[in-house]
mmCIF file with all atom_site columns, C-alpha atoms in Angstrom:
data_model
loop_
_atom_site.group_PDB
_atom_site.id
_atom_site.type_symbol
_atom_site.label_atom_id
_atom_site.label_alt_id
_atom_site.label_comp_id
_atom_site.label_asym_id
_atom_site.label_entity_id
_atom_site.label_seq_id
_atom_site.pdbx_PDB_ins_code
_atom_site.Cartn_x
_atom_site.Cartn_y
_atom_site.Cartn_z
_atom_site.occupancy
_atom_site.B_iso_or_equiv
_atom_site.pdbx_formal_charge
_atom_site.auth_seq_id
_atom_site.auth_comp_id
_atom_site.auth_asym_id
_atom_site.auth_atom_id
_atom_site.pdbx_PDB_model_num
ATOM 1   C CA . MET A 1 1   ? -15.076 -7.946  -12.697 1.00 40.00 ? 1   MET A CA 1
ATOM 2   C CA . PHE A 1 2   ? -12.761 -7.464  -15.687 1.00 42.00 ? 2   PHE A CA 1
ATOM 3   C CA . ASP A 1 3   ? -11.120 -10.692 -16.839 1.00 45.00 ? 3   ASP A CA 1
ATOM 4   C CA . TRP A 1 4   ? -8.086  -9.288  -18.660 1.00 50.00 ? 4   TRP A CA 1
ATOM 5   C CA . ASP A 1 5   ? -4.633  -8.387  -17.413 1.00 60.00 ? 5   ASP A CA 1
ATOM 6   C CA . SER A 1 6   ? -1.578  -6.501  -18.602 1.00 57.00 ? 6   SER A CA 1
ATOM 7   C CA . PRO A 1 7   ? 0.505   -8.498  -21.131 1.00 60.00 ? 7   PRO A CA 1
ATOM 8   C CA . ALA A 1 8   ? 3.567   -8.036  -18.899 1.00 60.00 ? 8   ALA A CA 1
ATOM 9   C CA . ALA A 1 9   ? 1.793   -9.095  -15.709 1.00 73.00 ? 9   ALA A CA 1
ATOM 10  C CA . GLU A 1 10  ? 3.164   -12.627 -15.285 1.00 81.00 ? 10  GLU A CA 1
ATOM 11  C CA . PRO A 1 11  ? 6.916   -11.950 -15.592 1.00 86.00 ? 11  PRO A CA 1
ATOM 12  C CA . ILE A 1 12  ? 6.650   -8.787  -13.490 1.00 86.00 ? 12  ILE A CA 1
ATOM 13  C CA . ARG A 1 13  ? 4.622   -10.663 -10.856 1.00 89.00 ? 13  ARG A CA 1
ATOM 14  C CA . ASN A 1 14  ? 7.357   -13.301 -10.744 1.00 92.00 ? 14  ASN A CA 1
ATOM 15  C CA . ALA A 1 15  ? 9.966   -10.541 -10.408 1.00 92.00 ? 15  ALA A CA 1
ATOM 16  C CA . LEU A 1 16  ? 8.080   -9.024  -7.457  1.00 94.00 ? 16  LEU A CA 1
ATOM 17  C CA . PHE A 1 17  ? 7.880   -12.393 -5.729  1.00 95.00 ? 17  PHE A CA 1
ATOM 18  C CA . ALA A 1 18  ? 11.597  -12.895 -6.309  1.00 95.00 ? 18  ALA A CA 1
ATOM 19  C CA . HIS A 1 19  ? 12.260  -9.426  -4.840  1.00 93.00 ? 19  HIS A CA 1
ATOM 20  C CA . VAL A 1 20  ? 10.216  -10.175 -1.713  1.00 94.00 ? 20  VAL A CA 1
ATOM 21  C CA . GLY A 1 21  ? 11.898  -13.559 -1.435  1.00 94.00 ? 21  GLY A CA 1
ATOM 22  C CA . GLU A 1 22  ? 15.423  -12.111 -1.378  1.00 93.00 ? 22  GLU A CA 1
ATOM 23  C CA . ALA A 1 23  ? 17.183  -12.821 1.910   1.00 91.00 ? 23  ALA A CA 1
ATOM 24  C CA . ALA A 1 24  ? 17.858  -9.121  2.527   1.00 89.00 ? 24  ALA A CA 1
ATOM 25  C CA . PHE A 1 25  ? 14.291  -7.941  1.911   1.00 90.00 ? 25  PHE A CA 1
ATOM 26  C CA . PRO A 1 26  ? 13.247  -6.582  5.322   1.00 88.00 ? 26  PRO A CA 1
ATOM 27  C CA . CYS A 1 27  ? 9.451   -6.907  5.445   1.00 89.00 ? 27  CYS A CA 1
ATOM 28  C CA . VAL A 1 28  ? 8.793   -10.226 7.160   1.00 89.00 ? 28  VAL A CA 1
ATOM 29  C CA . GLY A 1 29  ? 5.031   -9.667  6.802   1.00 89.00 ? 29  GLY A CA 1
ATOM 30  C CA . ALA A 1 30  ? 5.311   -9.619  3.010   1.00 92.00 ? 30  ALA A CA 1
ATOM 31  C CA . LYS A 1 31  ? 7.477   -12.718 3.139   1.00 91.00 ? 31  LYS A CA 1
ATOM 32  C CA . ALA A 1 32  ? 4.863   -14.480 5.263   1.00 92.00 ? 32  ALA A CA 1
ATOM 33  C CA . ALA A 1 33  ? 2.055   -13.470 2.886   1.00 93.00 ? 33  ALA A CA 1
ATOM 34  C CA . MET A 1 34  ? 3.980   -14.789 -0.111  1.00 93.00 ? 34  MET A CA 1
ATOM 35  C CA . ALA A 1 35  ? 4.806   -18.051 1.673   1.00 93.00 ? 35  ALA A CA 1
ATOM 36  C CA . ARG A 1 36  ? 1.135   -18.545 2.559   1.00 94.00 ? 36  ARG A CA 1
ATOM 37  C CA . GLY A 1 37  ? -0.083  -17.729 -0.941  1.00 93.00 ? 37  GLY A CA 1
ATOM 38  C CA . THR A 1 38  ? -1.928  -14.655 0.345   1.00 93.00 ? 38  THR A CA 1
ATOM 39  C CA . LEU A 1 39  ? 0.084   -12.004 -1.509  1.00 96.00 ? 39  LEU A CA 1
ATOM 40  C CA . GLU A 1 40  ? -2.361  -11.175 -4.296  1.00 95.00 ? 40  GLU A CA 1
ATOM 41  C CA . THR A 1 41  ? -1.276  -9.210  -7.365  1.00 95.00 ? 41  THR A CA 1
ATOM 42  C CA . LEU A 1 42  ? -2.856  -7.319  -10.225 1.00 94.00 ? 42  LEU A CA 1
ATOM 43  C CA . GLY A 1 43  ? -0.985  -6.155  -13.320 1.00 91.00 ? 43  GLY A CA 1
ATOM 44  C CA . CYS A 1 44  ? -2.046  -2.744  -14.639 1.00 91.00 ? 44  CYS A CA 1
ATOM 45  C CA . ARG A 1 45  ? -0.978  -0.267  -17.298 1.00 91.00 ? 45  ARG A CA 1
ATOM 46  C CA . SER A 1 46  ? 0.337   3.079   -16.053 1.00 95.00 ? 46  SER A CA 1
ATOM 47  C CA . LEU A 1 47  ? 0.492   4.656   -12.624 1.00 97.00 ? 47  LEU A CA 1
ATOM 48  C CA . ALA A 1 48  ? -0.088  7.943   -14.445 1.00 98.00 ? 48  ALA A CA 1
ATOM 49  C CA . SER A 1 49  ? -3.434  6.821   -15.903 1.00 96.00 ? 49  SER A CA 1
ATOM 50  C CA . ALA A 1 50  ? -6.904  6.197   -14.484 1.00 97.00 ? 50  ALA A CA 1
ATOM 51  C CA . TRP A 1 51  ? -7.397  3.433   -17.076 1.00 94.00 ? 51  TRP A CA 1
ATOM 52  C CA . ASP A 1 52  ? -7.374  0.574   -14.532 1.00 95.00 ? 52  ASP A CA 1
ATOM 53  C CA . ASP A 1 53  ? -8.839  2.362   -11.510 1.00 97.00 ? 53  ASP A CA 1
ATOM 54  C CA . VAL A 1 54  ? -12.282 0.721   -11.638 1.00 96.00 ? 54  VAL A CA 1
ATOM 55  C CA . ARG A 1 55  ? -10.591 -2.629  -12.031 1.00 95.00 ? 55  ARG A CA 1
ATOM 56  C CA . ILE A 1 56  ? -8.304  -1.969  -9.058  1.00 97.00 ? 56  ILE A CA 1
ATOM 57  C CA . HIS A 1 57  ? -11.257 -0.846  -6.968  1.00 98.00 ? 57  HIS A CA 1
ATOM 58  C CA . ASP A 1 58  ? -13.177 -4.012  -7.866  1.00 97.00 ? 58  ASP A CA 1
ATOM 59  C CA . ARG A 1 59  ? -10.308 -6.073  -6.488  1.00 97.00 ? 59  ARG A CA 1
ATOM 60  C CA . LEU A 1 60  ? -10.068 -3.949  -3.338  1.00 98.00 ? 60  LEU A CA 1
ATOM 61  C CA . LEU A 1 61  ? -13.770 -4.530  -2.652  1.00 98.00 ? 61  LEU A CA 1
ATOM 62  C CA . ALA A 1 62  ? -13.343 -8.272  -3.186  1.00 97.00 ? 62  ALA A CA 1
ATOM 63  C CA . PHE A 1 63  ? -10.203 -8.306  -1.021  1.00 97.00 ? 63  PHE A CA 1
ATOM 64  C CA . ALA A 1 64  ? -11.993 -6.499  1.831   1.00 97.00 ? 64  ALA A CA 1
ATOM 65  C CA . ALA A 1 65  ? -15.044 -8.773  1.605   1.00 97.00 ? 65  ALA A CA 1
ATOM 66  C CA . ALA A 1 66  ? -12.892 -11.917 1.621   1.00 96.00 ? 66  ALA A CA 1
ATOM 67  C CA . TYR A 1 67  ? -11.050 -10.690 4.712   1.00 95.00 ? 67  TYR A CA 1
ATOM 68  C CA . ARG A 1 68  ? -14.299 -10.009 6.590   1.00 95.00 ? 68  ARG A CA 1
ATOM 69  C CA . ALA A 1 69  ? -15.560 -13.476 5.680   1.00 96.00 ? 69  ALA A CA 1
ATOM 70  C CA . ASP A 1 70  ? -12.340 -15.165 6.822   1.00 92.00 ? 70  ASP A CA 1
ATOM 71  C CA . PRO A 1 71  ? -10.028 -12.868 8.825   1.00 91.00 ? 71  PRO A CA 1
ATOM 72  C CA . GLY A 1 72  ? -6.384  -13.819 9.014   1.00 87.00 ? 72  GLY A CA 1
ATOM 73  C CA . LEU A 1 73  ? -2.906  -12.361 9.206   1.00 89.00 ? 73  LEU A CA 1
ATOM 74  C CA . PHE A 1 74  ? -0.438  -11.592 6.465   1.00 91.00 ? 74  PHE A CA 1
ATOM 75  C CA . ARG A 1 75  ? -2.575  -10.736 3.460   1.00 95.00 ? 75  ARG A CA 1
ATOM 76  C CA . SER A 1 76  ? -1.526  -8.095  0.972   1.00 96.00 ? 76  SER A CA 1
ATOM 77  C CA . PHE A 1 77  ? -2.711  -6.891  -2.420  1.00 97.00 ? 77  PHE A CA 1
ATOM 78  C CA . ALA A 1 78  ? -0.012  -5.556  -4.767  1.00 97.00 ? 78  ALA A CA 1
ATOM 79  C CA . VAL A 1 79  ? -0.923  -3.542  -7.858  1.00 96.00 ? 79  VAL A CA 1
ATOM 80  C CA . ILE A 1 80  ? 2.004   -3.675  -10.295 1.00 95.00 ? 80  ILE A CA 1
ATOM 81  C CA . PHE A 1 81  ? 2.081   -1.025  -13.023 1.00 94.00 ? 81  PHE A CA 1
ATOM 82  C CA . ASP A 1 82  ? 3.870   -1.322  -16.366 1.00 91.00 ? 82  ASP A CA 1
ATOM 83  C CA . GLY A 1 83  ? 5.290   2.184   -15.868 1.00 93.00 ? 83  GLY A CA 1
ATOM 84  C CA . PRO A 1 84  ? 6.404   4.900   -15.859 1.00 96.00 ? 84  PRO A CA 1
ATOM 85  C CA . ASP A 1 85  ? 9.751   3.599   -14.606 1.00 89.00 ? 85  ASP A CA 1
ATOM 86  C CA . GLU A 1 86  ? 11.764  6.855   -14.792 1.00 94.00 ? 86  GLU A CA 1
ATOM 87  C CA . LEU A 1 87  ? 9.916   8.700   -12.002 1.00 97.00 ? 87  LEU A CA 1
ATOM 88  C CA . ASP A 1 88  ? 11.882  10.494  -9.314  1.00 98.00 ? 88  ASP A CA 1
ATOM 89  C CA . GLU A 1 89  ? 10.544  10.362  -5.765  1.00 97.00 ? 89  GLU A CA 1
ATOM 90  C CA . PRO A 1 90  ? 8.361   13.526  -5.891  1.00 97.00 ? 90  PRO A CA 1
ATOM 91  C CA . ALA A 1 91  ? 6.819   12.440  -9.219  1.00 98.00 ? 91  ALA A CA 1
ATOM 92  C CA . PHE A 1 92  ? 6.093   8.941   -7.924  1.00 98.00 ? 92  PHE A CA 1
ATOM 93  C CA . GLU A 1 93  ? 4.527   10.388  -4.789  1.00 98.00 ? 93  GLU A CA 1
ATOM 94  C CA . ARG A 1 94  ? 2.308   12.703  -6.846  1.00 98.00 ? 94  ARG A CA 1
ATOM 95  C CA . LEU A 1 95  ? 1.052   9.869   -9.068  1.00 98.00 ? 95  LEU A CA 1
ATOM 96  C CA . LEU A 1 96  ? 0.544   7.496   -6.132  1.00 98.00 ? 96  LEU A CA 1
ATOM 97  C CA . TRP A 1 97  ? -1.757  10.036  -4.471  1.00 98.00 ? 97  TRP A CA 1
ATOM 98  C CA . GLN A 1 98  ? -3.596  10.594  -7.754  1.00 98.00 ? 98  GLN A CA 1
ATOM 99  C CA . ARG A 1 99  ? -4.421  6.906   -7.851  1.00 98.00 ? 99  ARG A CA 1
ATOM 100 C CA . VAL A 1 100 ? -5.368  6.905   -4.151  1.00 98.00 ? 100 VAL A CA 1
ATOM 101 C CA . GLN A 1 101 ? -7.706  9.861   -4.673  1.00 98.00 ? 101 GLN A CA 1
ATOM 102 C CA . SER A 1 102 ? -9.337  8.257   -7.697  1.00 98.00 ? 102 SER A CA 1
ATOM 103 C CA . LEU A 1 103 ? -9.839  4.951   -5.889  1.00 98.00 ? 103 LEU A CA 1
ATOM 104 C CA . SER A 1 104 ? -11.298 6.711   -2.838  1.00 98.00 ? 104 SER A CA 1
ATOM 105 C CA . ASP A 1 105 ? -13.670 8.704   -5.058  1.00 98.00 ? 105 ASP A CA 1
ATOM 106 C CA . LYS A 1 106 ? -14.906 5.440   -6.563  1.00 98.00 ? 106 LYS A CA 1
ATOM 107 C CA . ASP A 1 107 ? -15.474 4.043   -3.071  1.00 98.00 ? 107 ASP A CA 1
ATOM 108 C CA . VAL A 1 108 ? -17.705 7.056   -2.333  1.00 98.00 ? 108 VAL A CA 1
ATOM 109 C CA . TRP A 1 109 ? -19.463 6.756   -5.701  1.00 97.00 ? 109 TRP A CA 1
ATOM 110 C CA . ARG A 1 110 ? -20.233 3.111   -4.988  1.00 97.00 ? 110 ARG A CA 1
ATOM 111 C CA . GLY A 1 111 ? -21.742 3.927   -1.593  1.00 97.00 ? 111 GLY A CA 1
ATOM 112 C CA . GLN A 1 112 ? -19.074 2.274   0.567   1.00 98.00 ? 112 GLN A CA 1
ATOM 113 C CA . SER A 1 113 ? -18.802 3.355   4.197   1.00 97.00 ? 113 SER A CA 1
ATOM 114 C CA . TYR A 1 114 ? -15.508 4.572   5.642   1.00 98.00 ? 114 TYR A CA 1
ATOM 115 C CA . ASP A 1 115 ? -14.027 2.227   8.239   1.00 97.00 ? 115 ASP A CA 1
ATOM 116 C CA . ALA A 1 116 ? -15.127 3.783   11.555  1.00 96.00 ? 116 ALA A CA 1
ATOM 117 C CA . THR A 1 117 ? -11.988 2.596   13.362  1.00 95.00 ? 117 THR A CA 1
ATOM 118 C CA . VAL A 1 118 ? -9.793  5.094   11.472  1.00 96.00 ? 118 VAL A CA 1
ATOM 119 C CA . SER A 1 119 ? -9.922  8.733   10.355  1.00 97.00 ? 119 SER A CA 1
ATOM 120 C CA . PRO A 1 120 ? -10.295 9.969   6.752   1.00 98.00 ? 120 PRO A CA 1
ATOM 121 C CA . ASP A 1 121 ? -8.347  13.122  7.648   1.00 98.00 ? 121 ASP A CA 1
ATOM 122 C CA . PRO A 1 122 ? -4.754  12.714  6.360   1.00 97.00 ? 122 PRO A CA 1
ATOM 123 C CA . ASP A 1 123 ? -3.534  15.143  9.030   1.00 95.00 ? 123 ASP A CA 1
ATOM 124 C CA . SER A 1 124 ? -4.870  12.927  11.819  1.00 96.00 ? 124 SER A CA 1
ATOM 125 C CA . PRO A 1 125 ? -2.532  10.467  13.566  1.00 93.00 ? 125 PRO A CA 1
ATOM 126 C CA . HIS A 1 126 ? -5.384  7.953   13.211  1.00 94.00 ? 126 HIS A CA 1
ATOM 127 C CA . PHE A 1 127 ? -5.623  8.274   9.422   1.00 96.00 ? 127 PHE A CA 1
ATOM 128 C CA . SER A 1 128 ? -5.923  5.279   7.121   1.00 97.00 ? 128 SER A CA 1
ATOM 129 C CA . LEU A 1 129 ? -7.524  4.818   3.730   1.00 98.00 ? 129 LEU A CA 1
ATOM 130 C CA . SER A 1 130 ? -10.772 2.879   3.471   1.00 98.00 ? 130 SER A CA 1
ATOM 131 C CA . PHE A 1 131 ? -12.077 0.700   0.658   1.00 98.00 ? 131 PHE A CA 1
ATOM 132 C CA . GLY A 1 132 ? -15.122 -1.500  0.955   1.00 98.00 ? 132 GLY A CA 1
ATOM 133 C CA . GLY A 1 133 ? -15.467 -0.538  4.622   1.00 98.00 ? 133 GLY A CA 1
ATOM 134 C CA . GLU A 1 134 ? -11.987 -1.804  5.541   1.00 98.00 ? 134 GLU A CA 1
ATOM 135 C CA . ALA A 1 135 ? -9.001  0.380   6.450   1.00 97.00 ? 135 ALA A CA 1
ATOM 136 C CA . PHE A 1 136 ? -5.861  0.060   4.338   1.00 98.00 ? 136 PHE A CA 1
ATOM 137 C CA . PHE A 1 137 ? -2.242  1.182   4.606   1.00 95.00 ? 137 PHE A CA 1
ATOM 138 C CA . VAL A 1 138 ? -0.357  1.676   1.311   1.00 97.00 ? 138 VAL A CA 1
ATOM 139 C CA . VAL A 1 139 ? 3.304   0.938   0.626   1.00 96.00 ? 139 VAL A CA 1
ATOM 140 C CA . GLY A 1 140 ? 4.758   2.328   -2.595  1.00 97.00 ? 140 GLY A CA 1
ATOM 141 C CA . LEU A 1 141 ? 7.674   0.787   -4.526  1.00 97.00 ? 141 LEU A CA 1
ATOM 142 C CA . HIS A 1 142 ? 9.438   2.169   -7.598  1.00 97.00 ? 142 HIS A CA 1
ATOM 143 C CA . PRO A 1 143 ? 12.833  2.087   -9.358  1.00 97.00 ? 143 PRO A CA 1
ATOM 144 C CA . GLN A 1 144 ? 14.143  5.423   -8.048  1.00 97.00 ? 144 GLN A CA 1
ATOM 145 C CA . ALA A 1 145 ? 13.241  4.967   -4.364  1.00 96.00 ? 145 ALA A CA 1
ATOM 146 C CA . SER A 1 146 ? 15.955  6.174   -1.996  1.00 94.00 ? 146 SER A CA 1
ATOM 147 C CA . ARG A 1 147 ? 15.305  3.348   0.480   1.00 92.00 ? 147 ARG A CA 1
ATOM 148 C CA . PRO A 1 148 ? 16.491  -0.014  -0.951  1.00 92.00 ? 148 PRO A CA 1
ATOM 149 C CA . ALA A 1 149 ? 13.480  -1.834  0.513   1.00 92.00 ? 149 ALA A CA 1
ATOM 150 C CA . ARG A 1 150 ? 11.177  0.417   -1.545  1.00 95.00 ? 150 ARG A CA 1
ATOM 151 C CA . ARG A 1 151 ? 13.107  -0.097  -4.799  1.00 96.00 ? 151 ARG A CA 1
ATOM 152 C CA . PHE A 1 152 ? 11.600  -2.262  -7.544  1.00 97.00 ? 152 PHE A CA 1
ATOM 153 C CA . GLU A 1 153 ? 11.817  -2.241  -11.339 1.00 95.00 ? 153 GLU A CA 1
ATOM 154 C CA . ARG A 1 154 ? 8.214   -1.086  -11.791 1.00 95.00 ? 154 ARG A CA 1
ATOM 155 C CA . PRO A 1 155 ? 5.870   1.176   -9.793  1.00 97.00 ? 155 PRO A CA 1
ATOM 156 C CA . VAL A 1 156 ? 3.881   -0.830  -7.244  1.00 97.00 ? 156 VAL A CA 1
ATOM 157 C CA . MET A 1 157 ? 1.161   0.028   -4.731  1.00 98.00 ? 157 MET A CA 1
ATOM 158 C CA . VAL A 1 158 ? 0.820   -2.556  -1.955  1.00 97.00 ? 158 VAL A CA 1
ATOM 159 C CA . PHE A 1 159 ? -2.436  -2.408  0.017   1.00 98.00 ? 159 PHE A CA 1
ATOM 160 C CA . ASN A 1 160 ? -2.249  -3.832  3.543   1.00 96.00 ? 160 ASN A CA 1
ATOM 161 C CA . LEU A 1 161 ? -5.236  -4.239  5.841   1.00 95.00 ? 161 LEU A CA 1
ATOM 162 C CA . HIS A 1 162 ? -4.997  -2.003  8.899   1.00 92.00 ? 162 HIS A CA 1
ATOM 163 C CA . ASP A 1 163 ? -6.930  -4.552  10.979  1.00 92.00 ? 163 ASP A CA 1
ATOM 164 C CA . GLN A 1 164 ? -3.994  -6.949  10.695  1.00 88.00 ? 164 GLN A CA 1
ATOM 165 C CA . PHE A 1 165 ? -1.806  -4.497  12.627  1.00 84.00 ? 165 PHE A CA 1
ATOM 166 C CA . GLU A 1 166 ? -4.471  -4.318  15.337  1.00 86.00 ? 166 GLU A CA 1
ATOM 167 C CA . THR A 1 167 ? -4.610  -8.114  15.476  1.00 86.00 ? 167 THR A CA 1
ATOM 168 C CA . LEU A 1 168 ? -0.840  -8.256  15.930  1.00 84.00 ? 168 LEU A CA 1
ATOM 169 C CA . ARG A 1 169 ? -1.101  -5.691  18.746  1.00 84.00 ? 169 ARG A CA 1
ATOM 170 C CA . ALA A 1 170 ? -3.820  -7.728  20.449  1.00 87.00 ? 170 ALA A CA 1
ATOM 171 C CA . GLN A 1 171 ? -1.602  -10.810 20.230  1.00 89.00 ? 171 GLN A CA 1
ATOM 172 C CA . GLY A 1 172 ? 1.360   -8.912  21.661  1.00 90.00 ? 172 GLY A CA 1
ATOM 173 C CA . LYS A 1 173 ? 3.377   -9.457  18.460  1.00 83.00 ? 173 LYS A CA 1
ATOM 174 C CA . TYR A 1 174 ? 3.315   -6.036  16.824  1.00 76.00 ? 174 TYR A CA 1
ATOM 175 C CA . GLU A 1 175 ? 6.302   -4.414  18.540  1.00 81.00 ? 175 GLU A CA 1
ATOM 176 C CA . THR A 1 176 ? 8.509   -7.479  18.078  1.00 87.00 ? 176 THR A CA 1
ATOM 177 C CA . MET A 1 177 ? 7.651   -7.714  14.391  1.00 83.00 ? 177 MET A CA 1
ATOM 178 C CA . ARG A 1 178 ? 8.069   -3.964  13.853  1.00 82.00 ? 178 ARG A CA 1
ATOM 179 C CA . GLU A 1 179 ? 11.515  -3.971  15.483  1.00 83.00 ? 179 GLU A CA 1
ATOM 180 C CA . LYS A 1 180 ? 12.576  -6.977  13.430  1.00 85.00 ? 180 LYS A CA 1
ATOM 181 C CA . ILE A 1 181 ? 11.607  -5.191  10.211  1.00 85.00 ? 181 ILE A CA 1
ATOM 182 C CA . MET A 1 182 ? 13.395  -2.006  11.265  1.00 81.00 ? 182 MET A CA 1
ATOM 183 C CA . VAL A 1 183 ? 16.594  -3.860  12.152  1.00 88.00 ? 183 VAL A CA 1
ATOM 184 C CA . ARG A 1 184 ? 16.540  -5.707  8.828   1.00 89.00 ? 184 ARG A CA 1
ATOM 185 C CA . ASP A 1 185 ? 15.886  -2.453  6.972   1.00 83.00 ? 185 ASP A CA 1
ATOM 186 C CA . GLU A 1 186 ? 18.775  -0.778  8.795   1.00 85.00 ? 186 GLU A CA 1
ATOM 187 C CA . THR A 1 187 ? 21.067  -3.634  7.794   1.00 89.00 ? 187 THR A CA 1
ATOM 188 C CA . LEU A 1 188 ? 20.003  -3.234  4.159   1.00 86.00 ? 188 LEU A CA 1
ATOM 189 C CA . ALA A 1 189 ? 20.076  0.579   3.967   1.00 82.00 ? 189 ALA A CA 1
ATOM 190 C CA . GLY A 1 190 ? 22.718  1.457   6.546   1.00 86.00 ? 190 GLY A CA 1
ATOM 191 C CA . SER A 1 191 ? 20.278  3.563   8.571   1.00 81.00 ? 191 SER A CA 1
ATOM 192 C CA . ARG A 1 192 ? 16.832  3.322   10.102  1.00 76.00 ? 192 ARG A CA 1
ATOM 193 C CA . ASN A 1 193 ? 13.927  4.660   8.088   1.00 75.00 ? 193 ASN A CA 1
ATOM 194 C CA . PRO A 1 194 ? 13.133  8.101   9.588   1.00 65.00 ? 194 PRO A CA 1
ATOM 195 C CA . MET A 1 195 ? 9.565   8.015   8.243   1.00 66.00 ? 195 MET A CA 1
ATOM 196 C CA . LEU A 1 196 ? 8.385   4.944   10.142  1.00 69.00 ? 196 LEU A CA 1
ATOM 197 C CA . ALA A 1 197 ? 6.025   5.703   13.011  1.00 64.00 ? 197 ALA A CA 1
ATOM 198 C CA . ARG A 1 198 ? 3.409   3.763   14.927  1.00 62.00 ? 198 ARG A CA 1
ATOM 199 C CA . HIS A 1 199 ? -0.249  4.287   14.038  1.00 59.00 ? 199 HIS A CA 1
ATOM 200 C CA . GLY A 1 200 ? -1.600  6.935   16.412  1.00 62.00 ? 200 GLY A CA 1
ATOM 201 C CA . GLU A 1 201 ? 1.693   8.819   16.746  1.00 73.00 ? 201 GLU A CA 1
ATOM 202 C CA . SER A 1 202 ? 1.618   10.654  13.408  1.00 84.00 ? 202 SER A CA 1
ATOM 203 C CA . SER A 1 203 ? -0.269  10.351  10.141  1.00 91.00 ? 203 SER A CA 1
ATOM 204 C CA . GLU A 1 204 ? 0.663   7.232   8.213   1.00 94.00 ? 204 GLU A CA 1
ATOM 205 C CA . ALA A 1 205 ? 0.091   9.202   4.979   1.00 95.00 ? 205 ALA A CA 1
ATOM 206 C CA . ARG A 1 206 ? 3.663   10.449  5.335   1.00 94.00 ? 206 ARG A CA 1
ATOM 207 C CA . GLN A 1 207 ? 4.957   6.897   4.868   1.00 93.00 ? 207 GLN A CA 1
ATOM 208 C CA . TYR A 1 208 ? 3.054   5.771   1.769   1.00 96.00 ? 208 TYR A CA 1
ATOM 209 C CA . SER A 1 209 ? 5.383   6.891   -1.032  1.00 96.00 ? 209 SER A CA 1
ATOM 210 C CA . GLY A 1 210 ? 8.625   6.081   0.799   1.00 93.00 ? 210 GLY A CA 1
ATOM 211 C CA . ARG A 1 211 ? 10.019  9.574   0.260   1.00 94.00 ? 211 ARG A CA 1
ATOM 212 C CA . VAL A 1 212 ? 11.479  11.371  3.266   1.00 91.00 ? 212 VAL A CA 1
ATOM 213 C CA . VAL A 1 213 ? 9.221   14.401  3.851   1.00 92.00 ? 213 VAL A CA 1
ATOM 214 C CA . ASP A 1 214 ? 9.647   17.300  6.251   1.00 90.00 ? 214 ASP A CA 1
ATOM 215 C CA . ALA A 1 215 ? 7.289   18.619  8.908   1.00 86.00 ? 215 ALA A CA 1
ATOM 216 C CA . GLY A 1 216 ? 5.691   21.030  6.434   1.00 91.00 ? 216 GLY A CA 1
ATOM 217 C CA . TRP A 1 217 ? 4.613   18.314  3.992   1.00 94.00 ? 217 TRP A CA 1
ATOM 218 C CA . ALA A 1 218 ? 0.903   18.481  3.089   1.00 96.00 ? 218 ALA A CA 1
ATOM 219 C CA . CYS A 1 219 ? -0.936  15.361  1.981   1.00 97.00 ? 219 CYS A CA 1
ATOM 220 C CA . PRO A 1 220 ? -2.912  16.003  -1.237  1.00 97.00 ? 220 PRO A CA 1
ATOM 221 C CA . PHE A 1 221 ? -5.682  13.527  -0.358  1.00 98.00 ? 221 PHE A CA 1
ATOM 222 C CA . HIS A 1 222 ? -9.211  14.770  0.420   1.00 98.00 ? 222 HIS A CA 1
ATOM 223 C CA . TYR A 1 223 ? -11.971 12.321  1.300   1.00 98.00 ? 223 TYR A CA 1
ATOM 224 C CA . LYS A 1 224 ? -15.143 13.365  -0.533  1.00 97.00 ? 224 LYS A CA 1
ATOM 225 C CA . GLY A 1 225 ? -17.679 11.251  1.321   1.00 96.00 ? 225 GLY A CA 1
ATOM 226 C CA . GLU A 1 226 ? -19.285 11.419  4.756   1.00 86.00 ? 226 GLU A CA 1
ATOM 227 C CA . ALA A 1 227 ? -17.324 9.771   7.524   1.00 69.00 ? 227 ALA A CA 1
#
């Protein structure tokens, strides 16, 4: 694994932690991960470049393997990019999916199996990404996000393990936690996020970038392996 990091990584990492730690920040799962020391970060160069993609994929494989070895709730992996920081919502969405596609292609190239509990079809209501055999849900943050909860000074891709949502469901905690997040988000933004849906109701791909998309939106992702 590469042993270098972006020169700006430490102050930006601290800024992200401060953002998550703000009283108004709605995602209680992210707060729990930070409090437990299980919110991992990686500083990278540009969201518009493939420069760090192998490095990001290395960390995703390690993150997935560590979870399988010791499963537990509230773990997230945030990739913080130095820029670009002037992206509007469509541009951020386009670059986010470029990185997702590149990372997925590397998963195929490295012979990783797709998590059989989810679908690789972005039109399926059971879609999730898969890296290292584990399903992931992505949350994008950037400076120009229309939803305050998705607004941060640098582009960020947060990878959350799908299995954690299933664990919360099995424990009977998912709906309570989801409603708590939605109420907090409504308090922050003045309205409920229209893009939030439960897994299995509609494709989660529509939620990744944070942009409000209409019914005709087409996800640009295409899985190139065998599921």
